[in-house]
mmCIF file of N, CA and C in Angstrom:
data_model
loop_
_atom_site.group_PDB
_atom_site.id
_atom_site.type_symbol
_atom_site.label_atom_id
_atom_site.label_comp_id
_atom_site.label_asym_id
_atom_site.label_seq_id
_atom_site.Cartn_x
_atom_site.Cartn_y
_atom_site.Cartn_z
ATOM 1 N N UNK A 249 153.027 -128.149 29.701
ATOM 2 C CA UNK A 249 154.462 -128.397 29.561
ATOM 3 C C UNK A 249 155.219 -127.210 30.159
ATOM 4 N N UNK A 250 156.078 -127.469 31.085
ATOM 5 C CA UNK A 250 156.831 -126.413 31.754
ATOM 6 C C UNK A 250 158.068 -126.039 30.946
ATOM 7 N N UNK A 251 158.383 -124.759 30.968
ATOM 8 C CA UNK A 251 159.581 -124.260 30.308
ATOM 9 C C UNK A 251 160.564 -123.879 31.403
ATOM 10 N N UNK A 252 161.727 -124.501 31.395
ATOM 11 C CA UNK A 252 162.723 -124.237 32.417
ATOM 12 C C UNK A 252 163.892 -123.486 31.816
ATOM 13 N N UNK A 253 164.124 -122.290 32.302
ATOM 14 C CA UNK A 253 165.323 -121.538 31.978
ATOM 15 C C UNK A 253 166.294 -121.685 33.138
ATOM 16 N N UNK A 254 167.345 -120.887 33.139
ATOM 17 C CA UNK A 254 168.332 -121.039 34.203
ATOM 18 C C UNK A 254 167.768 -120.597 35.543
ATOM 19 N N UNK A 255 166.838 -119.626 35.558
ATOM 20 C CA UNK A 255 166.311 -119.155 36.840
ATOM 21 C C UNK A 255 165.486 -120.227 37.537
ATOM 22 N N UNK A 256 164.575 -120.852 36.792
ATOM 23 C CA UNK A 256 163.760 -121.911 37.385
ATOM 24 C C UNK A 256 164.618 -123.110 37.764
ATOM 25 N N UNK A 257 165.602 -123.418 36.929
ATOM 26 C CA UNK A 257 166.496 -124.538 37.221
ATOM 27 C C UNK A 257 167.302 -124.247 38.475
ATOM 28 N N UNK A 258 167.785 -123.023 38.629
ATOM 29 C CA UNK A 258 168.551 -122.641 39.809
ATOM 30 C C UNK A 258 167.695 -122.753 41.074
ATOM 31 N N UNK A 259 166.465 -122.277 41.011
ATOM 32 C CA UNK A 259 165.566 -122.366 42.167
ATOM 33 C C UNK A 259 165.304 -123.816 42.520
ATOM 34 N N UNK A 260 165.067 -124.649 41.512
ATOM 35 C CA UNK A 260 164.789 -126.066 41.759
ATOM 36 C C UNK A 260 165.992 -126.761 42.386
ATOM 37 N N UNK A 261 167.191 -126.471 41.900
ATOM 38 C CA UNK A 261 168.395 -127.079 42.466
ATOM 39 C C UNK A 261 168.591 -126.658 43.917
ATOM 40 N N UNK A 262 168.345 -125.386 44.210
ATOM 41 C CA UNK A 262 168.498 -124.914 45.591
ATOM 42 C C UNK A 262 167.468 -125.543 46.513
ATOM 43 N N UNK A 263 166.262 -125.794 46.006
ATOM 44 C CA UNK A 263 165.251 -126.491 46.803
ATOM 45 C C UNK A 263 165.682 -127.911 47.127
ATOM 46 N N UNK A 264 166.447 -128.524 46.222
ATOM 47 C CA UNK A 264 166.896 -129.888 46.406
ATOM 48 C C UNK A 264 168.164 -129.973 47.250
ATOM 49 N N UNK A 265 168.647 -128.822 47.737
ATOM 50 C CA UNK A 265 169.790 -128.839 48.638
ATOM 51 C C UNK A 265 171.113 -128.450 48.015
ATOM 52 N N UNK A 266 171.124 -127.991 46.798
ATOM 53 C CA UNK A 266 172.359 -127.565 46.140
ATOM 54 C C UNK A 266 172.681 -126.149 46.579
ATOM 55 N N UNK A 267 173.331 -126.004 47.714
ATOM 56 C CA UNK A 267 173.682 -124.685 48.238
ATOM 57 C C UNK A 267 175.014 -124.259 47.625
ATOM 58 N N UNK A 268 175.121 -123.004 47.288
ATOM 59 C CA UNK A 268 176.366 -122.497 46.728
ATOM 60 C C UNK A 268 176.482 -122.650 45.226
ATOM 61 N N UNK A 269 175.400 -123.010 44.563
ATOM 62 C CA UNK A 269 175.406 -123.132 43.109
ATOM 63 C C UNK A 269 175.081 -121.770 42.516
ATOM 64 N N UNK A 270 175.862 -121.351 41.550
ATOM 65 C CA UNK A 270 175.654 -120.056 40.928
ATOM 66 C C UNK A 270 175.020 -120.177 39.559
ATOM 67 N N UNK A 271 174.689 -119.041 39.007
ATOM 68 C CA UNK A 271 174.021 -118.989 37.703
ATOM 69 C C UNK A 271 174.871 -119.600 36.601
ATOM 70 N N UNK A 272 176.153 -119.260 36.589
ATOM 71 C CA UNK A 272 177.026 -119.764 35.531
ATOM 72 C C UNK A 272 177.193 -121.275 35.606
ATOM 73 N N UNK A 273 177.224 -121.811 36.816
ATOM 74 C CA UNK A 273 177.312 -123.263 36.973
ATOM 75 C C UNK A 273 176.055 -123.937 36.436
ATOM 76 N N UNK A 274 174.899 -123.339 36.705
ATOM 77 C CA UNK A 274 173.643 -123.888 36.214
ATOM 78 C C UNK A 274 173.618 -123.847 34.691
ATOM 79 N N UNK A 275 174.067 -122.744 34.113
ATOM 80 C CA UNK A 275 174.108 -122.645 32.653
ATOM 81 C C UNK A 275 175.026 -123.702 32.048
ATOM 82 N N UNK A 276 176.144 -123.976 32.709
ATOM 83 C CA UNK A 276 177.060 -125.009 32.227
ATOM 84 C C UNK A 276 176.443 -126.391 32.277
ATOM 85 N N UNK A 277 175.722 -126.690 33.353
ATOM 86 C CA UNK A 277 175.054 -127.982 33.473
ATOM 87 C C UNK A 277 173.959 -128.106 32.415
ATOM 88 N N UNK A 278 173.188 -127.030 32.235
ATOM 89 C CA UNK A 278 172.136 -127.052 31.222
ATOM 90 C C UNK A 278 172.732 -127.265 29.832
ATOM 91 N N UNK A 279 173.847 -126.612 29.552
ATOM 92 C CA UNK A 279 174.492 -126.750 28.247
ATOM 93 C C UNK A 279 174.982 -128.178 28.034
ATOM 94 N N UNK A 280 175.569 -128.780 29.072
ATOM 95 C CA UNK A 280 176.080 -130.142 28.936
ATOM 96 C C UNK A 280 174.952 -131.158 28.758
ATOM 97 N N UNK A 281 173.769 -130.858 29.312
ATOM 98 C CA UNK A 281 172.621 -131.752 29.164
ATOM 99 C C UNK A 281 171.834 -131.480 27.879
ATOM 100 N N UNK A 282 172.162 -130.406 27.196
ATOM 101 C CA UNK A 282 171.450 -130.066 25.976
ATOM 102 C C UNK A 282 170.135 -129.347 26.229
ATOM 103 N N UNK A 283 169.956 -128.800 27.444
ATOM 104 C CA UNK A 283 168.743 -128.073 27.780
ATOM 105 C C UNK A 283 168.965 -126.614 27.430
ATOM 106 N N UNK A 284 167.974 -126.022 26.758
ATOM 107 C CA UNK A 284 168.107 -124.637 26.344
ATOM 108 C C UNK A 284 166.909 -123.851 26.844
ATOM 109 N N UNK A 285 167.172 -122.734 27.504
ATOM 110 C CA UNK A 285 166.107 -121.880 27.995
ATOM 111 C C UNK A 285 165.432 -121.131 26.857
ATOM 112 N N UNK A 286 164.253 -120.611 27.127
ATOM 113 C CA UNK A 286 163.487 -119.888 26.126
ATOM 114 C C UNK A 286 163.476 -118.417 26.487
ATOM 115 N N UNK A 287 163.793 -117.573 25.527
ATOM 116 C CA UNK A 287 163.719 -116.128 25.742
ATOM 117 C C UNK A 287 162.347 -115.660 25.296
ATOM 118 N N UNK A 288 161.688 -114.953 26.172
ATOM 119 C CA UNK A 288 160.354 -114.470 25.847
ATOM 120 C C UNK A 288 160.383 -112.974 25.622
ATOM 121 N N UNK A 289 159.375 -112.488 24.919
ATOM 122 C CA UNK A 289 159.286 -111.065 24.665
ATOM 123 C C UNK A 289 159.253 -110.790 23.178
ATOM 124 N N UNK A 290 159.476 -109.545 22.836
ATOM 125 C CA UNK A 290 159.444 -109.138 21.437
ATOM 126 C C UNK A 290 160.638 -109.705 20.702
ATOM 127 N N UNK A 291 160.386 -110.252 19.536
ATOM 128 C CA UNK A 291 161.479 -110.772 18.734
ATOM 129 C C UNK A 291 162.123 -109.629 17.960
ATOM 130 N N UNK A 292 163.433 -109.614 17.875
ATOM 131 C CA UNK A 292 164.085 -108.543 17.142
ATOM 132 C C UNK A 292 163.750 -108.630 15.656
ATOM 133 N N UNK A 293 163.537 -107.499 15.047
ATOM 134 C CA UNK A 293 163.193 -107.492 13.630
ATOM 135 C C UNK A 293 163.711 -106.255 12.946
ATOM 136 N N UNK A 294 163.298 -106.090 11.729
ATOM 137 C CA UNK A 294 163.730 -104.958 10.922
ATOM 138 C C UNK A 294 162.759 -103.794 11.169
ATOM 139 N N UNK A 295 163.244 -102.735 11.775
ATOM 140 C CA UNK A 295 162.385 -101.594 12.102
ATOM 141 C C UNK A 295 161.922 -100.872 10.845
ATOM 142 N N UNK A 296 162.756 -100.822 9.821
ATOM 143 C CA UNK A 296 162.399 -100.108 8.602
ATOM 144 C C UNK A 296 161.212 -100.797 7.917
ATOM 145 N N UNK A 297 161.176 -102.116 7.952
ATOM 146 C CA UNK A 297 160.077 -102.840 7.309
ATOM 147 C C UNK A 297 158.774 -102.622 8.066
ATOM 148 N N UNK A 298 158.852 -102.455 9.367
ATOM 149 C CA UNK A 298 157.659 -102.254 10.178
ATOM 150 C C UNK A 298 157.044 -100.873 9.960
ATOM 151 N N UNK A 299 157.869 -99.879 9.636
ATOM 152 C CA UNK A 299 157.391 -98.511 9.455
ATOM 153 C C UNK A 299 156.670 -98.322 8.122
ATOM 154 N N UNK A 300 156.914 -99.174 7.160
ATOM 155 C CA UNK A 300 156.308 -98.999 5.828
ATOM 156 C C UNK A 300 154.902 -99.482 5.775
#
């Protein structure tokens, strides 16, 4: 299953001939379609709890 964020969506749109489309426009289209990108990496947490 592929995960599409705004970067992959932007690349795909440009491959399909959407020239002049910017990041904010892609985010707006994704928002209107109900598509949400996934943020990867460390999840924010409580540093004090981790030190104990």
